[in-house]
Amino acid sequence: MKSDMRVTFPLWIMNFILLIAVSIYFIGTTALIEGNGMDEFTFSLSLESNLMLFAILFVLIWGTLITFFIKLFKHNRKYPDKKLSPLYLTPPEYLEDDELFQQATGQATKKVYTFFVTAIPVLAVLYLLLPIGKMWMVIGLLLLGFMQYLIYYLEIRKYITEE
């Protein structure tokens, strides 16, 4: 069961979320946006100061994407009855093979729901009260997504044993 990619899928998504958040941070801190009237603005990105970081980030993003699709292809070949698609409507990490995994998925989903019921209003109040820029708002929302997958993965991992 540990080699089933549905178990590690949340880790992949968490990795992508972190890479996106770091990308947004670097672009947000190096970009210059100037308003030119009501309907115009100028956007310029200065890569010179952080060129090495952008190059490393670019390689990490593409390396992660390529590795993810290779793993996905191998998983689909190894488990033809449990194929995963990168474009999905039902989260592929939902393990509903038997009653135990249905219960584990239900428990994990309940914990994630409880987290969102608390975290979304707190984040909304923080965004209303504090002068937070758009970049940090997006990073905050990405953090919620990261936490969702972390909670889910930690709960499901309790039920996975060595084969």
PDB file of C-alpha atoms in Angstrom:
ATOM      1  CA  MET A   1       0.000   0.000   0.000  1.00  0.00           C
ATOM      2  CA  LYS A   2       2.906   2.354   0.648  1.00  0.00           C
ATOM      3  CA  SER A   3       3.904   2.209  -3.033  1.00  0.00           C
ATOM      4  CA  ASP A   4       0.384   3.294  -4.037  1.00  0.00           C
ATOM      5  CA  MET A   5       0.753   6.888  -5.236  1.00  0.00           C
ATOM      6  CA  ARG A   6      -2.646   7.760  -3.773  1.00  0.00           C
ATOM      7  CA  VAL A   7      -0.957   7.685  -0.360  1.00  0.00           C
ATOM      8  CA  THR A   8       1.827  10.091  -1.362  1.00  0.00           C
ATOM      9  CA  PHE A   9      -0.339  12.281  -3.614  1.00  0.00           C
ATOM     10  CA  PRO A  10      -0.871  14.900  -0.856  1.00  0.00           C
ATOM     11  CA  LEU A  11       2.920  15.219  -0.500  1.00  0.00           C
ATOM     12  CA  TRP A  12       3.223  15.992  -4.207  1.00  0.00           C
ATOM     13  CA  ILE A  13       0.500  18.636  -3.989  1.00  0.00           C
ATOM     14  CA  MET A  14       2.159  20.150  -0.899  1.00  0.00           C
ATOM     15  CA  ASN A  15       5.420  20.342  -2.845  1.00  0.00           C
ATOM     16  CA  PHE A  16       3.707  22.128  -5.745  1.00  0.00           C
ATOM     17  CA  ILE A  17       1.998  24.545  -3.344  1.00  0.00           C
ATOM     18  CA  LEU A  18       5.342  25.422  -1.731  1.00  0.00           C
ATOM     19  CA  LEU A  19       6.974  25.974  -5.122  1.00  0.00           C
ATOM     20  CA  ILE A  20       4.097  28.216  -6.217  1.00  0.00           C
ATOM     21  CA  ALA A  21       4.240  30.190  -2.947  1.00  0.00           C
ATOM     22  CA  VAL A  22       8.001  30.706  -3.266  1.00  0.00           C
ATOM     23  CA  SER A  23       7.545  31.771  -6.909  1.00  0.00           C
ATOM     24  CA  ILE A  24       4.875  34.280  -5.919  1.00  0.00           C
ATOM     25  CA  TYR A  25       7.105  35.614  -3.153  1.00  0.00           C
ATOM     26  CA  PHE A  26      10.093  36.096  -5.466  1.00  0.00           C
ATOM     27  CA  ILE A  27       7.992  37.705  -8.180  1.00  0.00           C
ATOM     28  CA  GLY A  28       6.161  39.854  -5.633  1.00  0.00           C
ATOM     29  CA  THR A  29       9.368  41.124  -4.073  1.00  0.00           C
ATOM     30  CA  THR A  30      11.211  41.787  -7.340  1.00  0.00           C
ATOM     31  CA  ALA A  31       8.359  43.140  -9.474  1.00  0.00           C
ATOM     32  CA  LEU A  32       7.635  46.818  -9.914  1.00  0.00           C
ATOM     33  CA  ILE A  33       4.049  47.763 -10.722  1.00  0.00           C
ATOM     34  CA  GLU A  34       3.270  51.383 -11.535  1.00  0.00           C
ATOM     35  CA  GLY A  35      -0.162  52.826 -12.207  1.00  0.00           C
ATOM     36  CA  ASN A  36      -0.474  55.067 -15.271  1.00  0.00           C
ATOM     37  CA  GLY A  37      -3.945  56.501 -14.869  1.00  0.00           C
ATOM     38  CA  MET A  38      -7.175  54.622 -14.321  1.00  0.00           C
ATOM     39  CA  ASP A  39      -6.894  51.965 -17.031  1.00  0.00           C
ATOM     40  CA  GLU A  40      -3.167  51.407 -17.425  1.00  0.00           C
ATOM     41  CA  PHE A  41      -0.300  50.006 -15.434  1.00  0.00           C
ATOM     42  CA  THR A  42       3.297  49.038 -16.071  1.00  0.00           C
ATOM     43  CA  PHE A  43       4.719  45.761 -14.818  1.00  0.00           C
ATOM     44  CA  SER A  44       8.460  45.165 -14.779  1.00  0.00           C
ATOM     45  CA  LEU A  45      10.377  42.279 -13.273  1.00  0.00           C
ATOM     46  CA  SER A  46      14.001  42.701 -12.200  1.00  0.00           C
ATOM     47  CA  LEU A  47      15.729  39.333 -12.427  1.00  0.00           C
ATOM     48  CA  GLU A  48      19.304  40.585 -12.131  1.00  0.00           C
ATOM     49  CA  SER A  49      19.436  40.641  -8.342  1.00  0.00           C
ATOM     50  CA  ASN A  50      17.987  37.144  -7.903  1.00  0.00           C
ATOM     51  CA  LEU A  51      18.886  35.476 -11.195  1.00  0.00           C
ATOM     52  CA  MET A  52      20.428  32.427  -9.512  1.00  0.00           C
ATOM     53  CA  LEU A  53      17.370  31.944  -7.274  1.00  0.00           C
ATOM     54  CA  PHE A  54      15.024  32.204 -10.256  1.00  0.00           C
ATOM     55  CA  ALA A  55      17.121  29.660 -12.164  1.00  0.00           C
ATOM     56  CA  ILE A  56      17.090  27.243  -9.220  1.00  0.00           C
ATOM     57  CA  LEU A  57      13.347  27.716  -8.767  1.00  0.00           C
ATOM     58  CA  PHE A  58      12.751  27.157 -12.489  1.00  0.00           C
ATOM     59  CA  VAL A  59      14.762  23.907 -12.424  1.00  0.00           C
ATOM     60  CA  LEU A  60      12.968  22.763  -9.247  1.00  0.00           C
ATOM     61  CA  ILE A  61       9.523  23.395 -10.730  1.00  0.00           C
ATOM     62  CA  TRP A  62      10.270  21.593 -13.988  1.00  0.00           C
ATOM     63  CA  GLY A  63      12.138  18.785 -12.231  1.00  0.00           C
ATOM     64  CA  THR A  64       9.237  18.246  -9.860  1.00  0.00           C
ATOM     65  CA  LEU A  65       6.705  18.266 -12.702  1.00  0.00           C
ATOM     66  CA  ILE A  66       8.690  15.762 -14.757  1.00  0.00           C
ATOM     67  CA  THR A  67       9.267  13.492 -11.745  1.00  0.00           C
ATOM     68  CA  PHE A  68       5.573  13.704 -10.819  1.00  0.00           C
ATOM     69  CA  PHE A  69       4.432  12.645 -14.292  1.00  0.00           C
ATOM     70  CA  ILE A  70       6.978   9.798 -14.420  1.00  0.00           C
ATOM     71  CA  LYS A  71       5.722   8.546 -11.026  1.00  0.00           C
ATOM     72  CA  LEU A  72       2.118   8.950 -12.186  1.00  0.00           C
ATOM     73  CA  PHE A  73       2.822   6.947 -15.349  1.00  0.00           C
ATOM     74  CA  LYS A  74       4.544   4.172 -13.338  1.00  0.00           C
ATOM     75  CA  HIS A  75       1.679   4.091 -10.828  1.00  0.00           C
ATOM     76  CA  ASN A  76      -0.925   3.785 -13.593  1.00  0.00           C
ATOM     77  CA  ARG A  77       1.062   0.954 -15.197  1.00  0.00           C
ATOM     78  CA  LYS A  78       1.508  -0.882 -11.868  1.00  0.00           C
ATOM     79  CA  TYR A  79      -2.091  -0.358 -10.685  1.00  0.00           C
ATOM     80  CA  PRO A  80      -4.310  -0.345 -13.796  1.00  0.00           C
ATOM     81  CA  ASP A  81      -7.417  -0.672 -11.612  1.00  0.00           C
ATOM     82  CA  LYS A  82      -6.418   2.410  -9.536  1.00  0.00           C
ATOM     83  CA  LYS A  83      -5.363   4.813 -12.273  1.00  0.00           C
ATOM     84  CA  LEU A  84      -4.737   8.435 -11.359  1.00  0.00           C
ATOM     85  CA  SER A  85      -5.214  11.460 -13.551  1.00  0.00           C
ATOM     86  CA  PRO A  86      -3.669  14.901 -12.995  1.00  0.00           C
ATOM     87  CA  LEU A  87      -7.074  16.300 -13.994  1.00  0.00           C
ATOM     88  CA  TYR A  88      -9.538  14.947 -11.473  1.00  0.00           C
ATOM     89  CA  LEU A  89     -12.852  15.891  -9.903  1.00  0.00           C
ATOM     90  CA  THR A  90     -12.667  13.564  -6.914  1.00  0.00           C
ATOM     91  CA  PRO A  91      -9.355  13.888  -5.072  1.00  0.00           C
ATOM     92  CA  PRO A  92      -7.285  10.809  -5.987  1.00  0.00           C
ATOM     93  CA  GLU A  93      -5.897  10.485  -2.483  1.00  0.00           C
ATOM     94  CA  TYR A  94      -9.299   9.346  -1.205  1.00  0.00           C
ATOM     95  CA  LEU A  95      -8.679   5.732  -0.245  1.00  0.00           C
ATOM     96  CA  GLU A  96     -11.949   3.849  -0.395  1.00  0.00           C
ATOM     97  CA  ASP A  97     -10.713   0.329  -1.144  1.00  0.00           C
ATOM     98  CA  ASP A  98     -12.281  -1.179   1.968  1.00  0.00           C
ATOM     99  CA  GLU A  99     -14.157  -0.125   5.102  1.00  0.00           C
ATOM    100  CA  LEU A 100     -11.010   0.784   7.044  1.00  0.00           C
ATOM    101  CA  PHE A 101      -9.800   3.199   4.368  1.00  0.00           C
ATOM    102  CA  GLN A 102     -13.288   4.639   3.930  1.00  0.00           C
ATOM    103  CA  GLN A 103     -13.295   5.344   7.661  1.00  0.00           C
ATOM    104  CA  ALA A 104      -9.757   6.799   7.516  1.00  0.00           C
ATOM    105  CA  THR A 105     -10.693   9.036   4.585  1.00  0.00           C
ATOM    106  CA  GLY A 106     -13.824  10.161   6.427  1.00  0.00           C
ATOM    107  CA  GLN A 107     -11.845  10.946   9.579  1.00  0.00           C
ATOM    108  CA  ALA A 108      -9.189  12.866   7.630  1.00  0.00           C
ATOM    109  CA  THR A 109     -11.829  14.803   5.705  1.00  0.00           C
ATOM    110  CA  LYS A 110     -13.576  15.689   8.969  1.00  0.00           C
ATOM    111  CA  LYS A 111     -10.334  17.075  10.424  1.00  0.00           C
ATOM    112  CA  VAL A 112      -9.673  19.123   7.277  1.00  0.00           C
ATOM    113  CA  TYR A 113     -13.225  20.499   7.390  1.00  0.00           C
ATOM    114  CA  THR A 114     -12.775  21.462  11.050  1.00  0.00           C
ATOM    115  CA  PHE A 115      -9.510  23.207  10.157  1.00  0.00           C
ATOM    116  CA  PHE A 116     -11.182  25.207   7.376  1.00  0.00           C
ATOM    117  CA  VAL A 117     -14.133  26.194   9.564  1.00  0.00           C
ATOM    118  CA  THR A 118     -11.656  27.832  11.935  1.00  0.00           C
ATOM    119  CA  ALA A 119      -8.888  29.017   9.606  1.00  0.00           C
ATOM    120  CA  ILE A 120     -10.916  30.728   6.865  1.00  0.00           C
ATOM    121  CA  PRO A 121     -12.730  33.177   9.180  1.00  0.00           C
ATOM    122  CA  VAL A 122      -9.495  33.923  11.068  1.00  0.00           C
ATOM    123  CA  LEU A 123      -7.676  34.598   7.803  1.00  0.00           C
ATOM    124  CA  ALA A 124     -10.559  36.755   6.544  1.00  0.00           C
ATOM    125  CA  VAL A 125     -10.505  38.877   9.715  1.00  0.00           C
ATOM    126  CA  LEU A 126      -6.717  39.259   9.471  1.00  0.00           C
ATOM    127  CA  TYR A 127      -7.044  40.380   5.852  1.00  0.00           C
ATOM    128  CA  LEU A 128      -9.706  42.924   6.804  1.00  0.00           C
ATOM    129  CA  LEU A 129      -7.906  44.359   9.838  1.00  0.00           C
ATOM    130  CA  LEU A 130      -4.263  44.335   8.763  1.00  0.00           C
ATOM    131  CA  PRO A 131      -2.765  46.182   5.797  1.00  0.00           C
ATOM    132  CA  ILE A 132      -1.712  42.999   4.008  1.00  0.00           C
ATOM    133  CA  GLY A 133      -0.708  43.137   0.357  1.00  0.00           C
ATOM    134  CA  LYS A 134      -2.168  40.932  -2.352  1.00  0.00           C
ATOM    135  CA  MET A 135       0.958  38.801  -2.514  1.00  0.00           C
ATOM    136  CA  TRP A 136       0.631  37.828   1.160  1.00  0.00           C
ATOM    137  CA  MET A 137      -3.097  37.184   0.727  1.00  0.00           C
ATOM    138  CA  VAL A 138      -2.390  34.674  -2.027  1.00  0.00           C
ATOM    139  CA  ILE A 139       0.407  33.088   0.005  1.00  0.00           C
ATOM    140  CA  GLY A 140      -1.999  32.840   2.974  1.00  0.00           C
ATOM    141  CA  LEU A 141      -4.540  31.019   0.812  1.00  0.00           C
ATOM    142  CA  LEU A 142      -1.814  28.691  -0.451  1.00  0.00           C
ATOM    143  CA  LEU A 143      -0.851  28.039   3.171  1.00  0.00           C
ATOM    144  CA  LEU A 144      -4.440  26.934   3.837  1.00  0.00           C
ATOM    145  CA  GLY A 145      -4.177  24.479   0.944  1.00  0.00           C
ATOM    146  CA  PHE A 146      -0.823  23.235   2.222  1.00  0.00           C
ATOM    147  CA  MET A 147      -2.258  22.684   5.705  1.00  0.00           C
ATOM    148  CA  GLN A 148      -5.256  20.852   4.235  1.00  0.00           C
ATOM    149  CA  TYR A 149      -3.019  18.297   2.555  1.00  0.00           C
ATOM    150  CA  LEU A 150      -0.717  18.048   5.574  1.00  0.00           C
ATOM    151  CA  ILE A 151      -3.631  17.273   7.918  1.00  0.00           C
ATOM    152  CA  TYR A 152      -5.043  14.762   5.447  1.00  0.00           C
ATOM    153  CA  TYR A 153      -1.684  13.033   4.888  1.00  0.00           C
ATOM    154  CA  LEU A 154      -0.852  12.778   8.604  1.00  0.00           C
ATOM    155  CA  GLU A 155      -4.253  11.241   9.320  1.00  0.00           C
ATOM    156  CA  ILE A 156      -4.113   8.722   6.460  1.00  0.00           C
ATOM    157  CA  ARG A 157      -0.517   7.770   7.279  1.00  0.00           C
ATOM    158  CA  LYS A 158      -1.701   6.395  10.632  1.00  0.00           C
ATOM    159  CA  TYR A 159      -3.592   3.662   8.778  1.00  0.00           C
ATOM    160  CA  ILE A 160      -0.840   2.672   6.363  1.00  0.00           C
ATOM    161  CA  THR A 161       1.443  -0.159   7.448  1.00  0.00           C
ATOM    162  CA  GLU A 162       4.442  -1.793   5.821  1.00  0.00           C
ATOM    163  CA  GLU A 163       3.438  -4.395   3.272  1.00  0.00           C
TER     164      GLU A 163
END
